[in-house]
PDB file of C-alpha atoms in Angstrom:
ATOM      1  CA  UNK A   3     -31.538  -0.601 -85.725  1.00 67.00           C
ATOM      2  CA  UNK A   4     -31.351  -3.901 -87.652  1.00 84.00           C
ATOM      3  CA  UNK A   5     -29.516  -6.766 -85.938  1.00 85.00           C
ATOM      4  CA  UNK A   6     -26.787  -6.839 -88.605  1.00 86.00           C
ATOM      5  CA  UNK A   7     -26.135  -3.097 -88.214  1.00 91.00           C
ATOM      6  CA  UNK A   8     -26.207  -3.425 -84.441  1.00 93.00           C
ATOM      7  CA  UNK A   9     -23.659  -6.259 -84.530  1.00 92.00           C
ATOM      8  CA  UNK A  10     -21.429  -4.210 -86.844  1.00 92.00           C
ATOM      9  CA  UNK A  11     -21.502  -1.292 -84.393  1.00 94.00           C
ATOM     10  CA  UNK A  12     -20.563  -3.585 -81.481  1.00 95.00           C
ATOM     11  CA  UNK A  13     -17.726  -5.151 -83.486  1.00 94.00           C
ATOM     12  CA  UNK A  14     -16.089  -1.744 -83.937  1.00 94.00           C
ATOM     13  CA  UNK A  15     -16.102  -0.878 -80.221  1.00 94.00           C
ATOM     14  CA  UNK A  16     -12.589  -1.238 -78.744  1.00 91.00           C
ATOM     15  CA  UNK A  17     -13.674  -3.497 -75.899  1.00 92.00           C
ATOM     16  CA  UNK A  18     -15.170  -6.064 -78.304  1.00 93.00           C
ATOM     17  CA  UNK A  19     -12.773  -5.907 -81.258  1.00 91.00           C
ATOM     18  CA  UNK A  20     -10.937  -9.094 -80.251  1.00 89.00           C
ATOM     19  CA  UNK A  21     -14.114 -11.216 -80.152  1.00 92.00           C
ATOM     20  CA  UNK A  22     -15.215 -13.691 -82.800  1.00 93.00           C
ATOM     21  CA  UNK A  23     -18.117 -12.880 -85.104  1.00 93.00           C
ATOM     22  CA  UNK A  24     -20.344 -15.404 -83.323  1.00 93.00           C
ATOM     23  CA  UNK A  25     -19.670 -13.771 -79.947  1.00 94.00           C
ATOM     24  CA  UNK A  26     -20.519 -10.350 -81.363  1.00 95.00           C
ATOM     25  CA  UNK A  27     -23.820 -11.713 -82.659  1.00 94.00           C
ATOM     26  CA  UNK A  28     -24.641 -13.139 -79.228  1.00 94.00           C
ATOM     27  CA  UNK A  29     -24.048  -9.789 -77.568  1.00 95.00           C
ATOM     28  CA  UNK A  30     -26.156  -8.081 -80.232  1.00 95.00           C
ATOM     29  CA  UNK A  31     -29.124 -10.252 -79.246  1.00 95.00           C
ATOM     30  CA  UNK A  32     -29.129  -9.090 -75.611  1.00 95.00           C
ATOM     31  CA  UNK A  33     -28.060  -5.462 -75.977  1.00 96.00           C
ATOM     32  CA  UNK A  34     -29.338  -2.198 -77.382  1.00 94.00           C
ATOM     33  CA  UNK A  35     -28.228   1.356 -78.143  1.00 95.00           C
ATOM     34  CA  UNK A  36     -29.883   4.434 -76.673  1.00 95.00           C
ATOM     35  CA  UNK A  37     -29.351   8.163 -77.063  1.00 97.00           C
ATOM     36  CA  UNK A  38     -29.319  10.397 -73.977  1.00 97.00           C
ATOM     37  CA  UNK A  39     -29.437  14.169 -73.580  1.00 97.00           C
ATOM     38  CA  UNK A  40     -27.261  16.290 -71.318  1.00 94.00           C
ATOM     39  CA  UNK A  41     -28.717  16.143 -67.804  1.00 95.00           C
ATOM     40  CA  UNK A  42     -30.478  12.807 -68.302  1.00 97.00           C
ATOM     41  CA  UNK A  43     -29.983  10.293 -65.499  1.00 95.00           C
ATOM     42  CA  UNK A  44     -28.682   6.868 -66.489  1.00 93.00           C
ATOM     43  CA  UNK A  45     -29.570   5.444 -63.082  1.00 91.00           C
ATOM     44  CA  UNK A  46     -29.970   6.399 -59.447  1.00 89.00           C
ATOM     45  CA  UNK A  47     -27.961   4.831 -56.656  1.00 84.00           C
ATOM     46  CA  UNK A  48     -30.777   2.644 -55.333  1.00 80.00           C
ATOM     47  CA  UNK A  49     -32.094   1.538 -58.728  1.00 80.00           C
ATOM     48  CA  UNK A  50     -31.919  -2.134 -59.589  1.00 73.00           C
ATOM     49  CA  UNK A  51     -29.170  -2.213 -62.197  1.00 69.00           C
ATOM     50  CA  UNK A  52     -29.575  -5.340 -64.328  1.00 80.00           C
ATOM     51  CA  UNK A  53     -27.472  -4.013 -67.180  1.00 89.00           C
ATOM     52  CA  UNK A  54     -23.880  -3.244 -68.074  1.00 91.00           C
ATOM     53  CA  UNK A  55     -23.340   0.027 -69.943  1.00 94.00           C
ATOM     54  CA  UNK A  56     -20.709   1.051 -72.447  1.00 94.00           C
ATOM     55  CA  UNK A  57     -20.336   4.738 -73.316  1.00 96.00           C
ATOM     56  CA  UNK A  58     -19.996   4.822 -77.093  1.00 96.00           C
ATOM     57  CA  UNK A  59     -19.867   8.598 -77.201  1.00 95.00           C
ATOM     58  CA  UNK A  60     -20.277  11.239 -74.488  1.00 95.00           C
ATOM     59  CA  UNK A  61     -19.543  11.459 -70.769  1.00 92.00           C
ATOM     60  CA  UNK A  62     -21.176  10.618 -67.439  1.00 94.00           C
ATOM     61  CA  UNK A  63     -20.641  12.002 -63.947  1.00 92.00           C
ATOM     62  CA  UNK A  64     -21.086   9.886 -60.825  1.00 91.00           C
ATOM     63  CA  UNK A  65     -22.181  11.429 -57.567  1.00 91.00           C
ATOM     64  CA  UNK A  66     -23.769  10.705 -54.224  1.00 90.00           C
ATOM     65  CA  UNK A  67     -26.208  12.764 -52.155  1.00 87.00           C
ATOM     66  CA  UNK A  68     -25.595  13.136 -48.424  1.00 84.00           C
ATOM     67  CA  UNK A  69     -28.279  13.244 -45.730  1.00 85.00           C
ATOM     68  CA  UNK A  70     -28.498  17.033 -46.116  1.00 86.00           C
ATOM     69  CA  UNK A  71     -29.301  16.638 -49.836  1.00 86.00           C
ATOM     70  CA  UNK A  72     -25.894  17.978 -50.860  1.00 85.00           C
ATOM     71  CA  UNK A  73     -24.549  16.530 -54.107  1.00 87.00           C
ATOM     72  CA  UNK A  74     -21.050  15.075 -53.749  1.00 87.00           C
ATOM     73  CA  UNK A  75     -19.117  14.597 -56.988  1.00 88.00           C
ATOM     74  CA  UNK A  76     -17.136  11.359 -57.233  1.00 86.00           C
ATOM     75  CA  UNK A  77     -15.735  10.975 -60.740  1.00 86.00           C
ATOM     76  CA  UNK A  78     -16.640  10.969 -64.421  1.00 87.00           C
ATOM     77  CA  UNK A  79     -16.218   8.612 -67.354  1.00 88.00           C
ATOM     78  CA  UNK A  80     -15.798   9.446 -71.017  1.00 88.00           C
ATOM     79  CA  UNK A  81     -16.344   7.701 -74.350  1.00 91.00           C
ATOM     80  CA  UNK A  82     -15.131   4.099 -74.676  1.00 91.00           C
ATOM     81  CA  UNK A  83     -15.739   3.380 -70.980  1.00 90.00           C
ATOM     82  CA  UNK A  84     -17.569   0.461 -69.396  1.00 89.00           C
ATOM     83  CA  UNK A  85     -19.996   1.072 -66.529  1.00 87.00           C
ATOM     84  CA  UNK A  86     -20.784  -2.000 -64.483  1.00 79.00           C
ATOM     85  CA  UNK A  87     -21.554  -3.236 -61.009  1.00 68.00           C
ATOM     86  CA  UNK A  88     -19.164  -6.053 -60.055  1.00 60.00           C
ATOM     87  CA  UNK A  89     -21.917  -7.806 -58.075  1.00 55.00           C
ATOM     88  CA  UNK A  90     -23.888  -8.234 -61.315  1.00 57.00           C
ATOM     89  CA  UNK A  91     -21.007  -9.945 -63.086  1.00 61.00           C
ATOM     90  CA  UNK A  92     -19.455 -12.138 -60.395  1.00 58.00           C
ATOM     91  CA  UNK A  93     -21.685 -14.217 -58.134  1.00 55.00           C
ATOM     92  CA  UNK A  94     -19.232 -14.282 -55.236  1.00 47.00           C
ATOM     93  CA  UNK A  95     -19.424 -10.498 -54.859  1.00 45.00           C
ATOM     94  CA  UNK A  96     -22.448  -9.361 -52.899  1.00 43.00           C
ATOM     95  CA  UNK A  97     -21.403  -5.943 -51.607  1.00 44.00           C
ATOM     96  CA  UNK A  98     -22.670  -3.176 -53.866  1.00 52.00           C
ATOM     97  CA  UNK A  99     -21.390   0.370 -53.452  1.00 55.00           C
ATOM     98  CA  UNK A 100     -22.767   2.486 -56.248  1.00 71.00           C
ATOM     99  CA  UNK A 101     -23.724   6.042 -57.098  1.00 86.00           C
ATOM    100  CA  UNK A 102     -26.034   8.154 -59.229  1.00 92.00           C
ATOM    101  CA  UNK A 103     -25.032   8.581 -62.880  1.00 93.00           C
ATOM    102  CA  UNK A 104     -25.937  11.655 -64.941  1.00 95.00           C
ATOM    103  CA  UNK A 105     -24.882  12.633 -68.458  1.00 96.00           C
ATOM    104  CA  UNK A 106     -22.658  15.685 -68.847  1.00 91.00           C
ATOM    105  CA  UNK A 107     -23.400  15.969 -72.566  1.00 92.00           C
ATOM    106  CA  UNK A 108     -25.483  14.327 -75.266  1.00 96.00           C
ATOM    107  CA  UNK A 109     -24.339  10.706 -75.260  1.00 97.00           C
ATOM    108  CA  UNK A 110     -24.778   7.339 -76.944  1.00 97.00           C
ATOM    109  CA  UNK A 111     -24.772   4.247 -74.740  1.00 97.00           C
ATOM    110  CA  UNK A 112     -24.773   0.505 -75.350  1.00 96.00           C
ATOM    111  CA  UNK A 113     -26.880  -1.307 -72.734  1.00 95.00           C
ATOM    112  CA  UNK A 114     -26.083  -5.008 -72.201  1.00 94.00           C
ATOM    113  CA  UNK A 115     -28.196  -7.422 -70.136  1.00 93.00           C
ATOM    114  CA  UNK A 116     -25.961  -8.516 -67.254  1.00 89.00           C
ATOM    115  CA  UNK A 117     -27.071 -12.171 -66.859  1.00 89.00           C
ATOM    116  CA  UNK A 118     -26.212 -13.480 -70.353  1.00 93.00           C
ATOM    117  CA  UNK A 119     -23.175 -11.198 -70.475  1.00 93.00           C
ATOM    118  CA  UNK A 120     -21.907 -12.740 -67.246  1.00 90.00           C
ATOM    119  CA  UNK A 121     -22.253 -16.224 -68.740  1.00 91.00           C
ATOM    120  CA  UNK A 122     -20.177 -15.132 -71.726  1.00 93.00           C
ATOM    121  CA  UNK A 123     -17.461 -13.730 -69.489  1.00 91.00           C
ATOM    122  CA  UNK A 124     -17.090 -17.067 -67.690  1.00 89.00           C
ATOM    123  CA  UNK A 125     -16.588 -18.980 -70.939  1.00 91.00           C
ATOM    124  CA  UNK A 126     -14.770 -16.483 -73.159  1.00 92.00           C
ATOM    125  CA  UNK A 127     -11.110 -15.822 -72.371  1.00 91.00           C
ATOM    126  CA  UNK A 128     -10.840 -12.773 -74.643  1.00 90.00           C
ATOM    127  CA  UNK A 129     -13.869 -11.131 -73.091  1.00 91.00           C
ATOM    128  CA  UNK A 130     -12.677 -11.960 -69.573  1.00 91.00           C
ATOM    129  CA  UNK A 131      -9.358 -10.266 -70.341  1.00 91.00           C
ATOM    130  CA  UNK A 132     -11.128  -7.117 -71.510  1.00 89.00           C
ATOM    131  CA  UNK A 133     -13.337  -7.035 -68.426  1.00 88.00           C
ATOM    132  CA  UNK A 134     -10.263  -7.407 -66.219  1.00 89.00           C
ATOM    133  CA  UNK A 135      -8.634  -4.472 -68.018  1.00 88.00           C
ATOM    134  CA  UNK A 136     -11.745  -2.364 -67.378  1.00 84.00           C
ATOM    135  CA  UNK A 137     -11.732  -3.472 -63.732  1.00 84.00           C
ATOM    136  CA  UNK A 138      -8.114  -2.366 -63.350  1.00 87.00           C
ATOM    137  CA  UNK A 139      -9.045   1.011 -64.854  1.00 82.00           C
ATOM    138  CA  UNK A 140     -11.853   1.299 -62.310  1.00 80.00           C
ATOM    139  CA  UNK A 141      -9.484   0.451 -59.447  1.00 83.00           C
ATOM    140  CA  UNK A 142      -7.073   3.129 -60.650  1.00 82.00           C
ATOM    141  CA  UNK A 143      -9.960   5.596 -60.816  1.00 76.00           C
ATOM    142  CA  UNK A 144     -10.921   4.788 -57.225  1.00 78.00           C
ATOM    143  CA  UNK A 145      -7.317   5.175 -56.077  1.00 82.00           C
ATOM    144  CA  UNK A 146      -7.246   8.634 -57.646  1.00 77.00           C
ATOM    145  CA  UNK A 147     -10.473   9.549 -55.851  1.00 76.00           C
ATOM    146  CA  UNK A 148      -9.004   8.455 -52.505  1.00 79.00           C
ATOM    147  CA  UNK A 149      -5.833  10.457 -53.106  1.00 75.00           C
ATOM    148  CA  UNK A 150      -7.802  13.507 -54.237  1.00 74.00           C
ATOM    149  CA  UNK A 151     -10.294  13.583 -51.398  1.00 77.00           C
ATOM    150  CA  UNK A 152      -8.302  12.172 -48.480  1.00 80.00           C
ATOM    151  CA  UNK A 153      -4.666  13.056 -49.135  1.00 84.00           C
ATOM    152  CA  UNK A 154      -4.618  16.123 -51.403  1.00 91.00           C
ATOM    153  CA  UNK A 155      -5.134  19.658 -50.169  1.00 92.00           C
ATOM    154  CA  UNK A 156      -6.797  22.262 -52.387  1.00 94.00           C
ATOM    155  CA  UNK A 157      -3.628  23.215 -54.264  1.00 96.00           C
ATOM    156  CA  UNK A 158      -2.752  19.574 -54.959  1.00 94.00           C
ATOM    157  CA  UNK A 159      -6.277  18.912 -56.273  1.00 93.00           C
ATOM    158  CA  UNK A 160      -6.026  21.814 -58.701  1.00 95.00           C
ATOM    159  CA  UNK A 161      -2.502  20.897 -59.812  1.00 95.00           C
ATOM    160  CA  UNK A 162      -3.520  17.275 -60.400  1.00 93.00           C
ATOM    161  CA  UNK A 163      -6.493  18.275 -62.552  1.00 93.00           C
ATOM    162  CA  UNK A 164      -4.422  20.757 -64.547  1.00 96.00           C
ATOM    163  CA  UNK A 165      -1.882  18.071 -65.402  1.00 95.00           C
ATOM    164  CA  UNK A 166      -4.310  15.228 -66.038  1.00 90.00           C
ATOM    165  CA  UNK A 167      -7.419  16.952 -67.390  1.00 90.00           C
ATOM    166  CA  UNK A 168      -6.525  20.425 -68.644  1.00 94.00           C
ATOM    167  CA  UNK A 169      -9.043  20.301 -71.487  1.00 91.00           C
ATOM    168  CA  UNK A 170     -11.941  19.736 -69.102  1.00 89.00           C
ATOM    169  CA  UNK A 171     -10.572  22.341 -66.682  1.00 94.00           C
ATOM    170  CA  UNK A 172     -10.628  24.982 -69.421  1.00 94.00           C
ATOM    171  CA  UNK A 173     -14.049  23.906 -70.671  1.00 89.00           C
ATOM    172  CA  UNK A 174     -15.780  24.280 -67.300  1.00 89.00           C
ATOM    173  CA  UNK A 175     -16.806  27.308 -65.301  1.00 90.00           C
ATOM    174  CA  UNK A 176     -15.060  28.070 -62.029  1.00 92.00           C
ATOM    175  CA  UNK A 177     -17.954  26.926 -59.845  1.00 92.00           C
ATOM    176  CA  UNK A 178     -18.161  23.644 -61.787  1.00 91.00           C
ATOM    177  CA  UNK A 179     -14.463  22.960 -61.249  1.00 93.00           C
ATOM    178  CA  UNK A 180     -14.766  23.786 -57.554  1.00 94.00           C
ATOM    179  CA  UNK A 181     -17.711  21.367 -57.301  1.00 91.00           C
ATOM    180  CA  UNK A 182     -15.692  18.560 -58.874  1.00 89.00           C
ATOM    181  CA  UNK A 183     -12.692  19.190 -56.618  1.00 91.00           C
ATOM    182  CA  UNK A 184     -14.747  19.658 -53.442  1.00 90.00           C
ATOM    183  CA  UNK A 185     -13.377  23.125 -52.744  1.00 93.00           C
ATOM    184  CA  UNK A 186     -14.955  26.565 -52.595  1.00 94.00           C
ATOM    185  CA  UNK A 187     -14.895  28.764 -55.737  1.00 94.00           C
ATOM    186  CA  UNK A 188     -13.054  31.447 -53.750  1.00 96.00           C
ATOM    187  CA  UNK A 189     -10.399  28.889 -52.807  1.00 96.00           C
ATOM    188  CA  UNK A 190      -9.976  27.915 -56.455  1.00 96.00           C
ATOM    189  CA  UNK A 191      -9.484  31.557 -57.444  1.00 95.00           C
ATOM    190  CA  UNK A 192      -6.832  32.044 -54.760  1.00 96.00           C
ATOM    191  CA  UNK A 193      -4.959  28.912 -55.861  1.00 97.00           C
ATOM    192  CA  UNK A 194      -4.980  29.951 -59.520  1.00 96.00           C
ATOM    193  CA  UNK A 195      -3.789  33.446 -58.611  1.00 96.00           C
ATOM    194  CA  UNK A 196      -0.945  31.996 -56.542  1.00 96.00           C
ATOM    195  CA  UNK A 197       0.125  29.625 -59.336  1.00 96.00           C
ATOM    196  CA  UNK A 198       0.031  32.542 -61.772  1.00 96.00           C
ATOM    197  CA  UNK A 199       2.141  34.764 -59.521  1.00 96.00           C
ATOM    198  CA  UNK A 200       4.688  31.967 -59.136  1.00 96.00           C
ATOM    199  CA  UNK A 201       4.989  31.587 -62.905  1.00 96.00           C
ATOM    200  CA  UNK A 202       3.650  28.026 -62.928  1.00 96.00           C
ATOM    201  CA  UNK A 203       0.648  28.876 -65.135  1.00 96.00           C
ATOM    202  CA  UNK A 204      -0.796  31.811 -66.992  1.00 96.00           C
ATOM    203  CA  UNK A 205      -4.387  32.727 -67.812  1.00 94.00           C
ATOM    204  CA  UNK A 206      -5.016  33.481 -71.484  1.00 92.00           C
ATOM    205  CA  UNK A 207      -8.602  34.454 -72.364  1.00 87.00           C
ATOM    206  CA  UNK A 208      -9.942  32.536 -69.347  1.00 88.00           C
ATOM    207  CA  UNK A 209      -7.961  29.439 -70.314  1.00 95.00           C
ATOM    208  CA  UNK A 210      -5.119  28.079 -68.199  1.00 96.00           C
ATOM    209  CA  UNK A 211      -1.792  27.611 -69.967  1.00 96.00           C
ATOM    210  CA  UNK A 212       0.768  25.485 -68.140  1.00 96.00           C
ATOM    211  CA  UNK A 213       4.225  27.062 -68.042  1.00 96.00           C
ATOM    212  CA  UNK A 214       5.946  24.650 -65.658  1.00 96.00           C
ATOM    213  CA  UNK A 215       4.422  21.153 -65.687  1.00 96.00           C
ATOM    214  CA  UNK A 216       7.094  19.668 -63.414  1.00 96.00           C
ATOM    215  CA  UNK A 217       6.416  22.197 -60.667  1.00 96.00           C
ATOM    216  CA  UNK A 218       2.715  21.334 -60.818  1.00 95.00           C
ATOM    217  CA  UNK A 219       3.517  17.622 -60.535  1.00 95.00           C
ATOM    218  CA  UNK A 220       5.804  18.302 -57.571  1.00 95.00           C
ATOM    219  CA  UNK A 221       2.789  19.721 -55.699  1.00 94.00           C
ATOM    220  CA  UNK A 222       0.945  16.412 -55.564  1.00 90.00           C
ATOM    221  CA  UNK A 223       3.558  13.703 -56.198  1.00 85.00           C
TER     222      UNK A 223
END
């Protein structure tokens, strides 16, 4: 991709739309775009990650592997999301807690070298503001993970996903949903049957239709 075309692509990404043309050109010089296929790994937990990634199109799941080689789902990110390690952007942070990242579908990703990007963040107020917004989104994501895995029981996990991510819920198979929610497939089936009997949801051609959103929210709020 020619530099001019690359800069034009960057300029249209939401996170960079407030930047000046000169700033866009700088980023274009130390970044690149790559296509990934479903199942490709963006990075493993122990890889040296000297780049910041922006998902232009697609989705990525993050997971860890325990000492018994069991895969533990953490969360996922969709298009228009920034993937970065805070320790690569702010010198004062030295604790790195990361995970493996794998693509859930064919995706397009912008890869940005972290060192020059970090220098830009320190000197560019607009860019700093955008990075802070992304950081707040990440904090909110982590808070949801804590609530889901520590506080919520199985029914609350299912109710929360139905309210906040119904499209994904209906797109996945039962065992995939159970994997994401850290429950057994049999448990998921029992919860869905109970919610159906209580008139909270109905199943139409294997898709969940919410009949009483407030009752679902009451389960986990």
